Tab-separated table of C-alpha atoms in Angstrom:
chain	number	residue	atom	x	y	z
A	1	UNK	CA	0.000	0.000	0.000
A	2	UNK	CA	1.516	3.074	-0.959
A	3	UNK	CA	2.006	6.435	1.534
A	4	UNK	CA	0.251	9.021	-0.340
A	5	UNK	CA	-3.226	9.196	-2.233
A	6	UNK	CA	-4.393	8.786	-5.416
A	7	UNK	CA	-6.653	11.510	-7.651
A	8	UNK	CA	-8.393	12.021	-10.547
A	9	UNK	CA	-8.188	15.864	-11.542
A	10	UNK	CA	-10.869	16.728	-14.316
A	11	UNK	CA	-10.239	19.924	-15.604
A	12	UNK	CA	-13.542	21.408	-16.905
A	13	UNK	CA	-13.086	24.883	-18.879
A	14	UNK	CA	-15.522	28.133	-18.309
A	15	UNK	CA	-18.178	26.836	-15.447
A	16	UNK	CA	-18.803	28.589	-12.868
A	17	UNK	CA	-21.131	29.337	-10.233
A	18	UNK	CA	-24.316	31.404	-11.225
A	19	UNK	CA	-26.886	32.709	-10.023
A	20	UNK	CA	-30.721	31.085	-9.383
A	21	UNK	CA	-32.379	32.355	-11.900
A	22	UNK	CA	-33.303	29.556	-14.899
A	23	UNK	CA	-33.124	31.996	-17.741
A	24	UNK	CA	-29.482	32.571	-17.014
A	25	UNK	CA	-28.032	29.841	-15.108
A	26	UNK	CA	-28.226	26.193	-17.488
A	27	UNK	CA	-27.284	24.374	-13.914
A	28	UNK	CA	-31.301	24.695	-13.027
A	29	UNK	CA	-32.596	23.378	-16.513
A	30	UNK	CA	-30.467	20.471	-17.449
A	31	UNK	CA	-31.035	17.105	-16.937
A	32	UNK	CA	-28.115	16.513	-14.725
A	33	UNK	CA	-29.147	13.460	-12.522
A	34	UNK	CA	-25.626	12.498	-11.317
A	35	UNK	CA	-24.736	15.627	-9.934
A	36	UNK	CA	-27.611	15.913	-8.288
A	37	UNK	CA	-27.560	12.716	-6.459
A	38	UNK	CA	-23.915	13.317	-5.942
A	39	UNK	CA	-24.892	16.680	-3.819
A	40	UNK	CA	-28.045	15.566	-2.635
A	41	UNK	CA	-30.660	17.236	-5.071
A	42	UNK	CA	-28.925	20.468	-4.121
A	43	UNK	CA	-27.182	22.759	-6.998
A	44	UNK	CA	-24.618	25.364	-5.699
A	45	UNK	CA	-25.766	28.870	-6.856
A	46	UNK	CA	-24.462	32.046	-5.700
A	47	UNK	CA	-27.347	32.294	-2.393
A	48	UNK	CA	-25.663	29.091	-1.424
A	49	UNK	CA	-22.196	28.501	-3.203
A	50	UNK	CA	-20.932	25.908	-0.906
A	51	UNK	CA	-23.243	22.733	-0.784
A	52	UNK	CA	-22.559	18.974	1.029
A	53	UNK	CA	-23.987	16.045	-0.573
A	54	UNK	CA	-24.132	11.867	0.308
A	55	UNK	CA	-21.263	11.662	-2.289
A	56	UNK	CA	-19.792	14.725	-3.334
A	57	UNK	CA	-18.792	18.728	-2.327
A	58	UNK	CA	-19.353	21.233	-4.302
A	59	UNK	CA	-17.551	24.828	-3.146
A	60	UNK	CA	-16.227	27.814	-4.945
A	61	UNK	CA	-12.975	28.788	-6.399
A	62	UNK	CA	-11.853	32.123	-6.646
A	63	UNK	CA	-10.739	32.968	-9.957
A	64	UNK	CA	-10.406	36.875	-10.200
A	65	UNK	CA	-7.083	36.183	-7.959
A	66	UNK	CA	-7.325	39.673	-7.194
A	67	UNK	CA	-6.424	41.163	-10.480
A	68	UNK	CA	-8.828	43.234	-12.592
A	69	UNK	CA	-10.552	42.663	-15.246
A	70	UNK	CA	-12.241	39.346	-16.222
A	71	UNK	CA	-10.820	36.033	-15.882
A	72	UNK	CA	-9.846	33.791	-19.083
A	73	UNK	CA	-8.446	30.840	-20.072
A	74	UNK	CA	-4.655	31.239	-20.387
A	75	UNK	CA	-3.976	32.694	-17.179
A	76	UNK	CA	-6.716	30.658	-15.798
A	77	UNK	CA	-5.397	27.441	-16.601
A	78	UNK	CA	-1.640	28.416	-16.137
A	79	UNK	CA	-2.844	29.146	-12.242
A	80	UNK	CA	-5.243	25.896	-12.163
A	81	UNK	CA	-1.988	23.771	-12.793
A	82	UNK	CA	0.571	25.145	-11.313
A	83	UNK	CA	-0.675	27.112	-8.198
A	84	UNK	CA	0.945	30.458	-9.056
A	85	UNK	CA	-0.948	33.767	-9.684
A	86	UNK	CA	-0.529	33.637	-13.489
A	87	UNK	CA	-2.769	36.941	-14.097
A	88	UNK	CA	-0.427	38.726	-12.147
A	89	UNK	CA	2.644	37.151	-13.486
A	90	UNK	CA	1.158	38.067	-16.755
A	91	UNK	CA	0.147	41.599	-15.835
A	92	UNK	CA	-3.739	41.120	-16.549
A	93	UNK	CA	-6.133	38.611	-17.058
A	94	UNK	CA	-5.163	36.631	-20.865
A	95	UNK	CA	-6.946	34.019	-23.013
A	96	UNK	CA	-8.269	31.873	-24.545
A	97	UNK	CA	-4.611	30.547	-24.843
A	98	UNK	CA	-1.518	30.566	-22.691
A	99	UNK	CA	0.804	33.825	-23.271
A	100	UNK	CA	4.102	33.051	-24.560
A	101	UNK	CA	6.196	33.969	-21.267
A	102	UNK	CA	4.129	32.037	-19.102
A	103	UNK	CA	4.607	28.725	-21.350
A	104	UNK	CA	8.039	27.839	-19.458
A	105	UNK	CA	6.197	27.889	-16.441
A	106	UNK	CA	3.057	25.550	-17.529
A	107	UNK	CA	5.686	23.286	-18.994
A	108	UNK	CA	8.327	23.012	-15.959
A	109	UNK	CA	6.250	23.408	-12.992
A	110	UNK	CA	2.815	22.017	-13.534
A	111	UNK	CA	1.000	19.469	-11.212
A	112	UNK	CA	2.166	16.869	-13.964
A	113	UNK	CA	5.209	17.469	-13.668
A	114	UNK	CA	5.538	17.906	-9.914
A	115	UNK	CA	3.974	14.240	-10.069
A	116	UNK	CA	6.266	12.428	-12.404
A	117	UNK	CA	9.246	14.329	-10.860
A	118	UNK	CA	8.019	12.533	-7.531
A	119	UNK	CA	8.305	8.734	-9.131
A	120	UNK	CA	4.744	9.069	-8.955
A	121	UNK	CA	2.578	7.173	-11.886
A	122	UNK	CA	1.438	10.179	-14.085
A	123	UNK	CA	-1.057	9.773	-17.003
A	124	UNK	CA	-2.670	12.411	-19.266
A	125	UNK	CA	-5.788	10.809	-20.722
A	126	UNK	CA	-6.396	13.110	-23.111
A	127	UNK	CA	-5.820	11.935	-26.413
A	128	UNK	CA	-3.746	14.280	-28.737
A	129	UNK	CA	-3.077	14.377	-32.361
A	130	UNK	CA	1.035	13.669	-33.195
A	131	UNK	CA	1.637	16.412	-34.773
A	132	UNK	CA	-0.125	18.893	-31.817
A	133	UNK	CA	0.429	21.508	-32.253
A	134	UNK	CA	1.591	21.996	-35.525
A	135	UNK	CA	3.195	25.106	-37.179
A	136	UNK	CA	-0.337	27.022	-37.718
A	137	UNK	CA	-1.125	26.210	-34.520
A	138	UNK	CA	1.445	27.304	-32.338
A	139	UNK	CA	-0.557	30.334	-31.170
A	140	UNK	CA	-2.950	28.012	-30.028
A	141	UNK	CA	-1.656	26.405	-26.946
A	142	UNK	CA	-4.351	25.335	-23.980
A	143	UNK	CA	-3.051	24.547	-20.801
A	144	UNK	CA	-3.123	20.862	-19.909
A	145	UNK	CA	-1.803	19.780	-23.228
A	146	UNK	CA	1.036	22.055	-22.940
A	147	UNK	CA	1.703	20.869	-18.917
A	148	UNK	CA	1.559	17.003	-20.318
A	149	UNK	CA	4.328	17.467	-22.717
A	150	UNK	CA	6.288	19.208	-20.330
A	151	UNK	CA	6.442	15.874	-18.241
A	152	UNK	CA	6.819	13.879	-21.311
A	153	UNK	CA	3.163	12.697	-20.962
A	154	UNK	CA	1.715	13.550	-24.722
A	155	UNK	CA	1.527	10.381	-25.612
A	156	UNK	CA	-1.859	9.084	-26.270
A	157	UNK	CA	-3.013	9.281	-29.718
A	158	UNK	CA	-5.963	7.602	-32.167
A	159	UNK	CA	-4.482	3.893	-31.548
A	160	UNK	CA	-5.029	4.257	-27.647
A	161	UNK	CA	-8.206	6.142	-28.018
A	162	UNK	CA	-9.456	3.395	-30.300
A	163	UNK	CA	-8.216	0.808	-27.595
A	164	UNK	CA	-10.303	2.699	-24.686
A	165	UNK	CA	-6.433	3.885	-23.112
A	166	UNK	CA	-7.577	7.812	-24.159
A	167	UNK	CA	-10.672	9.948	-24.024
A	168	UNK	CA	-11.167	12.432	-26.632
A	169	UNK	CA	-11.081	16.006	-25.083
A	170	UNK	CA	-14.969	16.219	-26.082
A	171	UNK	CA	-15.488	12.782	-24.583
A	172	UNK	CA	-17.064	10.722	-27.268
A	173	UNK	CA	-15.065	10.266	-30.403
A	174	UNK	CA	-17.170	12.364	-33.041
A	175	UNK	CA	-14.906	14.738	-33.651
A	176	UNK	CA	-11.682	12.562	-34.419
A	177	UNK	CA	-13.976	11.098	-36.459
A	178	UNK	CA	-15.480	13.615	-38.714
A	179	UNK	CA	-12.747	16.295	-38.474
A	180	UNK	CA	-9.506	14.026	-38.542
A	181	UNK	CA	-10.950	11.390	-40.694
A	182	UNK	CA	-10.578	8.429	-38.131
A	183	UNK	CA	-14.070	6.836	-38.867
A	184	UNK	CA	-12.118	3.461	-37.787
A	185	UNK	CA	-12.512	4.944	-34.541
A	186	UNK	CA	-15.510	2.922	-32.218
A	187	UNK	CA	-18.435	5.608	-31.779
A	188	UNK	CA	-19.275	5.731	-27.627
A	189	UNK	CA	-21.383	7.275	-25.273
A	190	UNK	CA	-20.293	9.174	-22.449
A	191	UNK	CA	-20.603	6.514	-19.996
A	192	UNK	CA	-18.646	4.138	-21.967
A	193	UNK	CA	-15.691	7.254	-21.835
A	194	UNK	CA	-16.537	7.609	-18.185
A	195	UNK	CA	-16.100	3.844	-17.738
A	196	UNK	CA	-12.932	4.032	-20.093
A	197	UNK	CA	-11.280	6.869	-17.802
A	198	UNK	CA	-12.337	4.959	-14.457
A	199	UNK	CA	-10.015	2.394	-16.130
A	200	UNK	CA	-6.725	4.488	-17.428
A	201	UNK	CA	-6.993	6.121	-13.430
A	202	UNK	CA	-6.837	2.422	-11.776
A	203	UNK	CA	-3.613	2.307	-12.636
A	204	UNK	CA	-2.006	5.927	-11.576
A	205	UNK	CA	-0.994	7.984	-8.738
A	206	UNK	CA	-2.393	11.102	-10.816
A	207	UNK	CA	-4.711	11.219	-13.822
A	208	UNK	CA	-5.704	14.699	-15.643
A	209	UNK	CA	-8.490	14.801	-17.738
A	210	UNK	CA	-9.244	18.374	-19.435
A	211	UNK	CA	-12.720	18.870	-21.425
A	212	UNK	CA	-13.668	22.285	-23.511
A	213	UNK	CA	-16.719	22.013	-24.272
A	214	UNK	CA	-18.270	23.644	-21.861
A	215	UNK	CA	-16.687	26.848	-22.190
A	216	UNK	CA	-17.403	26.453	-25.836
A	217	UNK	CA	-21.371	26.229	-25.340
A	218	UNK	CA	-20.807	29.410	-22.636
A	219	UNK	CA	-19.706	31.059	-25.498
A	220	UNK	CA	-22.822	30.417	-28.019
A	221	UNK	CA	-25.116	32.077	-24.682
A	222	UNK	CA	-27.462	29.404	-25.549
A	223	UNK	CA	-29.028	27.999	-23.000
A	224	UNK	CA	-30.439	24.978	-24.258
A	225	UNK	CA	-26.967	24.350	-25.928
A	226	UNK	CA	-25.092	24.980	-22.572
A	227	UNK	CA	-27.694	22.428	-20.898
A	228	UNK	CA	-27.142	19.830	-23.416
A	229	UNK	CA	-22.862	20.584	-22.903
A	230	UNK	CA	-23.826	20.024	-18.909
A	231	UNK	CA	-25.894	17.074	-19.420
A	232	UNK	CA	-22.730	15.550	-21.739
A	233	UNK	CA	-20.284	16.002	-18.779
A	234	UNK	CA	-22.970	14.527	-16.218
A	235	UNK	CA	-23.210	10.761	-18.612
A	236	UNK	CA	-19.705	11.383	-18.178
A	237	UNK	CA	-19.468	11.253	-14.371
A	238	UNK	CA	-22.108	8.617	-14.330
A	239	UNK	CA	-19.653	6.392	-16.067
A	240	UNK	CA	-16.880	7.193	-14.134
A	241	UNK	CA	-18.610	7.329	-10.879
A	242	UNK	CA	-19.859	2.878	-11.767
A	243	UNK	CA	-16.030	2.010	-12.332
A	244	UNK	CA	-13.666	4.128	-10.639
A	245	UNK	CA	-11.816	2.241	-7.343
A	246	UNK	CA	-13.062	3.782	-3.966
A	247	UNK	CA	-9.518	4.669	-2.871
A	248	UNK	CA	-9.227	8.018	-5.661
A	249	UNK	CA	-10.374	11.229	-4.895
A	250	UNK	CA	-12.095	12.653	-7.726
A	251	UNK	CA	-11.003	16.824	-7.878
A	252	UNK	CA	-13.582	18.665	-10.727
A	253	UNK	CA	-12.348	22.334	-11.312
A	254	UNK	CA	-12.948	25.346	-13.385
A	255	UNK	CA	-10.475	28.122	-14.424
A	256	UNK	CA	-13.334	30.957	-14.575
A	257	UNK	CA	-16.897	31.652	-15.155
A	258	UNK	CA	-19.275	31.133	-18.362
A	259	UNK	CA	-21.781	28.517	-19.153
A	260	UNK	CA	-23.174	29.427	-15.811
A	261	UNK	CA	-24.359	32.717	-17.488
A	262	UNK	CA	-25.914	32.169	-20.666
A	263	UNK	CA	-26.036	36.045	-21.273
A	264	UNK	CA	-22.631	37.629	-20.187
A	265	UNK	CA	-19.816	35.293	-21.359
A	266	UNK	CA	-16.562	35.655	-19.455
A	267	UNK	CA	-17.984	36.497	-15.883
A	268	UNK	CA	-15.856	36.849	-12.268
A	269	UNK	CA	-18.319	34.585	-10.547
A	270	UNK	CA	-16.673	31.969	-8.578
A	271	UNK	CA	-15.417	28.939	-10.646
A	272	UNK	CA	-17.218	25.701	-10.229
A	273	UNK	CA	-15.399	23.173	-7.505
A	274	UNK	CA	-16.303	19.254	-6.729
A	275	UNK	CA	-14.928	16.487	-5.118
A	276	UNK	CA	-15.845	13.055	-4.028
A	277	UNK	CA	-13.812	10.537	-2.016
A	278	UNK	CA	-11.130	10.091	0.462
A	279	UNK	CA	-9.737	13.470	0.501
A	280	UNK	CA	-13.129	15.393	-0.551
A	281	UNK	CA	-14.239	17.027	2.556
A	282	UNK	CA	-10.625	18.442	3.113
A	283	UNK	CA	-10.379	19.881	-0.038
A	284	UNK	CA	-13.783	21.543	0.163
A	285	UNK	CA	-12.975	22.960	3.590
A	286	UNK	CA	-9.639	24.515	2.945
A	287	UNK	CA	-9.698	25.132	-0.743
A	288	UNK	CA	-10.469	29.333	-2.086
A	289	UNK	CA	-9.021	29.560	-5.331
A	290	UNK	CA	-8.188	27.923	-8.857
A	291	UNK	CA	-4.468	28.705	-6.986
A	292	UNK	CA	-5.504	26.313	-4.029
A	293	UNK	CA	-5.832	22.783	-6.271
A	294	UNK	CA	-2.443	22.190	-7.664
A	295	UNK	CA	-1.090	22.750	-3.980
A	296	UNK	CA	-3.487	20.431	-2.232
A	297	UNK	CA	-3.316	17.520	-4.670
A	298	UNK	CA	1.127	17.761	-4.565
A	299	UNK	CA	0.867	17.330	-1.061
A	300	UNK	CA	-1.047	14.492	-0.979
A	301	UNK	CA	1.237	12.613	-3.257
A	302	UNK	CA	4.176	13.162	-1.339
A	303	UNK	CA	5.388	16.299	-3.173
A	304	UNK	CA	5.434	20.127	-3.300
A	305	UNK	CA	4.810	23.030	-5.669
């Protein structure tokens, strides 16, 4: 039996914590059953950001970090994974990708890294295309992808997503399939990707999962569309929830606020936190900000940021 704990981090982009009010906040129409029975039939909102369930804890994360402006994705993430104030390392809030001088910093001191550097075993489920991320795409660098090949952990590609050992960032395979021209790959549902990551986590110290699409839907302010992108990510848990062992602490966290406001984009509401298992009612009681995660999950595996 080994010392330390083991997690599963799922990074979920632009959700935070809205208000109650079901012509703004998607939260209060979807279908989300899991969640729900995770927290008890309770939804945090902003009356009531903090709530306890049977299974699960849901609490805010701070994600202005005390820096004007509106919260995005690059510094967001950059601060999600590495526990340093990356908006005021950077001067201002910056996104959707991560700035150039903050790069280093993703790559060489990330919660990845930190983990591998440790001896501990380190997986990035995501799976990536080879060639990620290309000449034209160089401008376009998100966080976790950028922290996995920084501990030399970018290496799940079509063959291990068609063998179950990778999730696609969107979590069922359409999009390798349409867009990258892998129809060879199996089409799942979200529980079978749930049950698929359960799997790929049974066997490490540390998995990170990172899924976009929610920040994407934020962005259409559509709420039936940011319902459905809720609903996606809820098969999701159910399927991870039926297969994962009992012994990992599942960690859910946001970098800023979005889909939880179909009509403002971008907003400085709290980012959305979760947890379930061993180490869940610590984290909920001690964690404040996106800077508090990274921290809290090193410790626990025997290392430090």
């Amino acid at each position: 039996m080994t010392p330390w704990s083991r997690f599963l981090f799922l990074f979920v982009d632009g959700v935070g914590i809205g208000e109650n009010d079901e012509e703004r906040n998607p939260f209060l129409r979807a279908r989300i059953p899991t969640l729900r029975a995770m927290l008890g039939g309770s939804l945090p909102t902003a009356r009531r950001p903090s709530v306890s369930g049977p299974v699960a804890f849901a609490f805010p994360l701070d994600a202005t970090l005390r820096v004007p402006g509106v919260p995005q994705s690059g510094t967001g993430q950059a601060a999600l994974l590495t526990g340093v104030n990356a908006a005021r390392l950077n001067g201002g809030h910056f996104g959707p990708w991560i700035p150039v001088g903050l790069r280093p910093l993703v790559e060489e001191r990330s919660l990845l890294r930190l983990s591998r550097s440790a001896g501990r075993a380190t997986i990035f489920a995501n799976a990536y295309p080879r060639q990620w991320p290309g000449p034209r795409g160089s401008r376009r660098v998100a966080g976790p992808p950028l922290a996995a090949r920084g501990a030399g952990l970018l290496d799940r590609h079509e063959e291990a997503l068609g063998q179950g050992r990778a999730v696609s960032s969107e979590i069922v395979n359409d999009g390798w399939r349409r867009h990258l021209g892998h129809d060879w790959l199996p089409s799942i549902t979200e529980e079978e990707a749930g049950r698929n990551l359960a799997g790929i986590a049974s066997s490490a110290d540390l998995t990170l999962f990172a899924h976009y699409d929610t920040d994407t839907a934020g962005h259409r302010e559509d709420l039936a569309g940011a319902a459905a992108a809720l609903e996606r990510v809820d098969r999701f848990l159910s399927g991870i929830l039926e297969a994962l062992p009992e012994d990992i602490t599942v960690v859910l966290a946001s970098d800023h606020g979005n889909l939880e406001d179909v009509t403002a984009g971008h907003t400085r509401n709290p980012a959305l936190g979760l947890a379930l298992g061993p180490h869940a009612g610590e984290l909920a009681e001690t964690a404040e900000s996106i800077l508090d995660i990274t921290p809290f999950i090193a410790h626990r595996l025997g290392t430090d940021v």
